[in-house]
mmCIF file of C-alpha atoms in Angstrom:
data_model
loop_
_atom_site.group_PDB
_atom_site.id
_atom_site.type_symbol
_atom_site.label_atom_id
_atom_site.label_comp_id
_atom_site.label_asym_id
_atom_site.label_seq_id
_atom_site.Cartn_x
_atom_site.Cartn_y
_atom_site.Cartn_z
ATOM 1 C CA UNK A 420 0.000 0.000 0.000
ATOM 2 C CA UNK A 421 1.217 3.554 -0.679
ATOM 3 C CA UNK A 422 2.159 6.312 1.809
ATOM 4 C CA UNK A 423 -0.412 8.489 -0.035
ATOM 5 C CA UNK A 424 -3.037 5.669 0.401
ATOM 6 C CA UNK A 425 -2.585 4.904 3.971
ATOM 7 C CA UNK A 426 -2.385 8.956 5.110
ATOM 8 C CA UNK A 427 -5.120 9.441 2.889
ATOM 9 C CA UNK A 428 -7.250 6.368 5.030
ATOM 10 C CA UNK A 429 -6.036 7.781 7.993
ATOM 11 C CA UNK A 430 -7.664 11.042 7.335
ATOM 12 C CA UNK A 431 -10.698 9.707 6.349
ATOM 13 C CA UNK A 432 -11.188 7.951 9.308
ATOM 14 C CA UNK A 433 -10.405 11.225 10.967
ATOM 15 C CA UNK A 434 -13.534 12.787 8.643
ATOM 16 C CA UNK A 435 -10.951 14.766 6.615
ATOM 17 C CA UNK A 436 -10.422 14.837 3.029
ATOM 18 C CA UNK A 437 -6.801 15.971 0.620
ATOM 19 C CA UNK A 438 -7.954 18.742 -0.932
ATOM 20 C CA UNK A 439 -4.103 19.012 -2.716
ATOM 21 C CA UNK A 440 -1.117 17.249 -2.682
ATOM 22 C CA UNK A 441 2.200 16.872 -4.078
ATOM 23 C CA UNK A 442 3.976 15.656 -5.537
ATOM 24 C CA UNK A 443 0.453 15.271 -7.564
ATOM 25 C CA UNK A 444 1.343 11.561 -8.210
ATOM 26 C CA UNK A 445 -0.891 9.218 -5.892
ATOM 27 C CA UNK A 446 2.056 6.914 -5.197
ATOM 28 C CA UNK A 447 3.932 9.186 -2.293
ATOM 29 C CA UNK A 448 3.067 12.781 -1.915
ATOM 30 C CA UNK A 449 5.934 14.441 0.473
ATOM 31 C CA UNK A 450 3.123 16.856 1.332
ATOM 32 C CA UNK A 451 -0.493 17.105 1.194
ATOM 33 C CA UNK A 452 -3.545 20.040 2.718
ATOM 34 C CA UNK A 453 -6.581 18.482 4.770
ATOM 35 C CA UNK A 454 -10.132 19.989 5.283
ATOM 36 C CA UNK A 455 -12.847 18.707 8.169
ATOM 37 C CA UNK A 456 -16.352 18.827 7.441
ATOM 38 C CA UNK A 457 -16.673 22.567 8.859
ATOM 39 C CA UNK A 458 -13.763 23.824 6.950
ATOM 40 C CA UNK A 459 -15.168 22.188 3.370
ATOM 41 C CA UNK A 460 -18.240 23.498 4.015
ATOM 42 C CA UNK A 461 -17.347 27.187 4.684
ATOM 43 C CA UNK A 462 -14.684 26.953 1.434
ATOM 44 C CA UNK A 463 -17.662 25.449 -0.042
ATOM 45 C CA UNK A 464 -19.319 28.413 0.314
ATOM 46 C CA UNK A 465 -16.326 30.805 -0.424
ATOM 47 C CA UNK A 466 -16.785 33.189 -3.653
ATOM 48 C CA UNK A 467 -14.971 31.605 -6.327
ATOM 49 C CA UNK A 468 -11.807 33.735 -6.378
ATOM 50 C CA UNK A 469 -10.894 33.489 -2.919
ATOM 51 C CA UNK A 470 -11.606 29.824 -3.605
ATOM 52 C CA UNK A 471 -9.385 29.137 -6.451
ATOM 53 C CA UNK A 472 -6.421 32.003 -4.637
ATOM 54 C CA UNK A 473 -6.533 29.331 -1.814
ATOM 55 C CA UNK A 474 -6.146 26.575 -4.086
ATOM 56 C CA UNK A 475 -3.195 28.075 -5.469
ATOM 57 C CA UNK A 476 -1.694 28.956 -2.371
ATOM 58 C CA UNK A 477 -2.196 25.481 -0.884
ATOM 59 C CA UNK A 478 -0.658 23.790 -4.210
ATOM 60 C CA UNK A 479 2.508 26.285 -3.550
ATOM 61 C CA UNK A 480 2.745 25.027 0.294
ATOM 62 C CA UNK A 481 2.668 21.448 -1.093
ATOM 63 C CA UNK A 482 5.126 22.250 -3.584
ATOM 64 C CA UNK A 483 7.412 23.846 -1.163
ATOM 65 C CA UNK A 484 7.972 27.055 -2.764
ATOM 66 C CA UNK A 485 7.187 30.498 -1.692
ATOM 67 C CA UNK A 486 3.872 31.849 -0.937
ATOM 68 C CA UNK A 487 2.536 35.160 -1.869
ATOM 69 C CA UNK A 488 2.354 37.922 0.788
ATOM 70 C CA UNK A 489 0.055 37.728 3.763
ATOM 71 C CA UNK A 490 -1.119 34.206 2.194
ATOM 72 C CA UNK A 491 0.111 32.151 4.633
ATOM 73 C CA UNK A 492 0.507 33.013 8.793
ATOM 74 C CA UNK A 493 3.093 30.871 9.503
ATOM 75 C CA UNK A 494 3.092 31.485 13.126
ATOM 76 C CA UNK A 495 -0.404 31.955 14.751
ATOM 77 C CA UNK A 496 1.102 30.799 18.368
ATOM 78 C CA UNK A 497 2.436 27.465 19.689
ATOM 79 C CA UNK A 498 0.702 25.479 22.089
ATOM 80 C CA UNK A 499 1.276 22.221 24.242
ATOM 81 C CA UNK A 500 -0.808 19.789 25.371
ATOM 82 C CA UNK A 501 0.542 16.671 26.783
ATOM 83 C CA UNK A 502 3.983 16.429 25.952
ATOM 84 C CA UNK A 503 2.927 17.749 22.367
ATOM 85 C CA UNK A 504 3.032 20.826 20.741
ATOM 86 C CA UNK A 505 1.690 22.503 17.800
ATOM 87 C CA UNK A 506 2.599 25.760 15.573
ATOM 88 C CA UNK A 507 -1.200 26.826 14.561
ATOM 89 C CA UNK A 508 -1.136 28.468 11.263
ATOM 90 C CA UNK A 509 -3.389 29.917 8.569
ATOM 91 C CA UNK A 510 -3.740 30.217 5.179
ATOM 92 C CA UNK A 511 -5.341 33.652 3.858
ATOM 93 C CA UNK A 512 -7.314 34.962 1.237
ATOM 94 C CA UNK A 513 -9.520 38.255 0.563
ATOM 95 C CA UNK A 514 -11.216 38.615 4.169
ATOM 96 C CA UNK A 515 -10.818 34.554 4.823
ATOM 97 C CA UNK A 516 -8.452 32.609 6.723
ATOM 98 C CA UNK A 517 -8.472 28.904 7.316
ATOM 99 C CA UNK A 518 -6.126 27.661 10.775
ATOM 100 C CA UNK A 519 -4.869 24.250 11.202
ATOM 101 C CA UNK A 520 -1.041 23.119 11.956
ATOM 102 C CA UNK A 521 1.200 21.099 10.073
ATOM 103 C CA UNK A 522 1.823 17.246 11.371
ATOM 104 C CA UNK A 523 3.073 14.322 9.512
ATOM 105 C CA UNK A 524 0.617 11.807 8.957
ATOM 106 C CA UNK A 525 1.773 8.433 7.715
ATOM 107 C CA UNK A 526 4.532 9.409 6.444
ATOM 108 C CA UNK A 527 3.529 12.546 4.344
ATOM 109 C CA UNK A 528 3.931 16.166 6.129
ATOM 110 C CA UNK A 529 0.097 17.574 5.983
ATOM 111 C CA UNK A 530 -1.618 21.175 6.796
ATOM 112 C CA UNK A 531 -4.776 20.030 8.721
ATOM 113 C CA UNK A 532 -6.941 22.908 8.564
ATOM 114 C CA UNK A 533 -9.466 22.534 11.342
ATOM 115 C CA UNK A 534 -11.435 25.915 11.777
ATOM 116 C CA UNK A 535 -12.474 28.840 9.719
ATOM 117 C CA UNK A 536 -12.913 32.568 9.836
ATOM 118 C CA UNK A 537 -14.805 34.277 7.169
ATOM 119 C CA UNK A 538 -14.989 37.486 7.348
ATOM 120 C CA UNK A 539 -11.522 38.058 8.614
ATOM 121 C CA UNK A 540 -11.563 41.760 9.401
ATOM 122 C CA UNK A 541 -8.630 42.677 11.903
ATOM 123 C CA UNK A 542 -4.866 41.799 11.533
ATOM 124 C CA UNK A 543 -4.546 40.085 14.696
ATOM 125 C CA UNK A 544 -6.170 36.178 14.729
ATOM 126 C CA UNK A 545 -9.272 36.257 17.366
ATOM 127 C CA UNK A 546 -7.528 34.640 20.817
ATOM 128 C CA UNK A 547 -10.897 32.179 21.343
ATOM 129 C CA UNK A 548 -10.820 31.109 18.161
ATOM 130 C CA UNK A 549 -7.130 30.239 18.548
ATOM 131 C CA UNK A 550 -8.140 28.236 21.417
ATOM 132 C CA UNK A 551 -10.016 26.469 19.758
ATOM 133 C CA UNK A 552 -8.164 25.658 16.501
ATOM 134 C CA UNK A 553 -5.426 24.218 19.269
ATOM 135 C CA UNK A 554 -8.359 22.171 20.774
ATOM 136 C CA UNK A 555 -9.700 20.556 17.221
ATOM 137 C CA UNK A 556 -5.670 20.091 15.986
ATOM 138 C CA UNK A 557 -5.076 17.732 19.251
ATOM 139 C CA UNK A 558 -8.229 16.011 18.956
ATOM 140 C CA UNK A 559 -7.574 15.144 15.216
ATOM 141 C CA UNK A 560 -4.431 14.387 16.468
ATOM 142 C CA UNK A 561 -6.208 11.935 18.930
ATOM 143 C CA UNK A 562 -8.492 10.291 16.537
ATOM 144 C CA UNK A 563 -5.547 9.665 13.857
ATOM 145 C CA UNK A 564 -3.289 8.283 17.088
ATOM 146 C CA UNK A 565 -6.102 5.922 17.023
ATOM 147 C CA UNK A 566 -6.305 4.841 13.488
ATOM 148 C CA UNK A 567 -2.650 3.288 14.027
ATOM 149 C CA UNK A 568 -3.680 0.845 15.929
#
């Protein structure tokens, strides 16, 4: 079985879905961005340009190579839970941004985005909703902990 296929089953299991990858090749992506339900649904809904400029910008993360200005936050805060620790991050575009951290998952280095903010209005990230991005990145953590086993 493939590193792409197994991180892909482990995500799934988690109820997230790739939304990109590369390299773009199924057999073993180095890197790869993740959407939950919530966070599908609110890109879902997303006008189509700020849609396809976060498309872009995720392709470029998976790529490796550098992102616009103000597309991607790489540092949001770090926070620890139980011997772990995560970097939360976003990813930016028009008056959205979508937070998550970067973990590897099977093998493959992914950006699980977790929570949403769509009408993104001030420069600095809202504190609670920080808290909670942290909250939903060790829980997915949790559940794909649990899918090794």
């Amino acid at each position: 079985m493939s590193v792409e296929r197994t991180c892909q089953q482990a995500l799934e299991g988690a109820s997230c879905k790739i939304v990109r990858q590369h390299p773009a090749s199924p057999k073993a992506p180095k890197r790869a961005v993740s959407f939950n339900k919530k966070v599908a649904k609110a890109f879902a809904g997303a006008s189509a340009q700020t849609r396809a400029q976060l498309l872009t910008t995720f392709q470029l993360w998976c790529e490796g190579r550098a992102l616009p200005d103000g597309k991607h936050k790489r540092n949001e805060g770090r926070t620890s839970k139980g011997g772990r620790s995560v970097l939360r991050q976003a990813f930016a575009a028009n008056d959205v941004r979508i937070y998550g951290a970067v973990e590897t998952v099977r093998g493959v280095e992914v950006f699980l985005l977790v929570d949403v903010d769509m009408n993104k209005k001030r420069q600095r990230a809202d504190q609670t909703l920080l808290a909670e991005v942290s909250k939903k990145v060790f829980e997915l953590m949790d559940a794909l902990e649990s899918t090794n086993d």
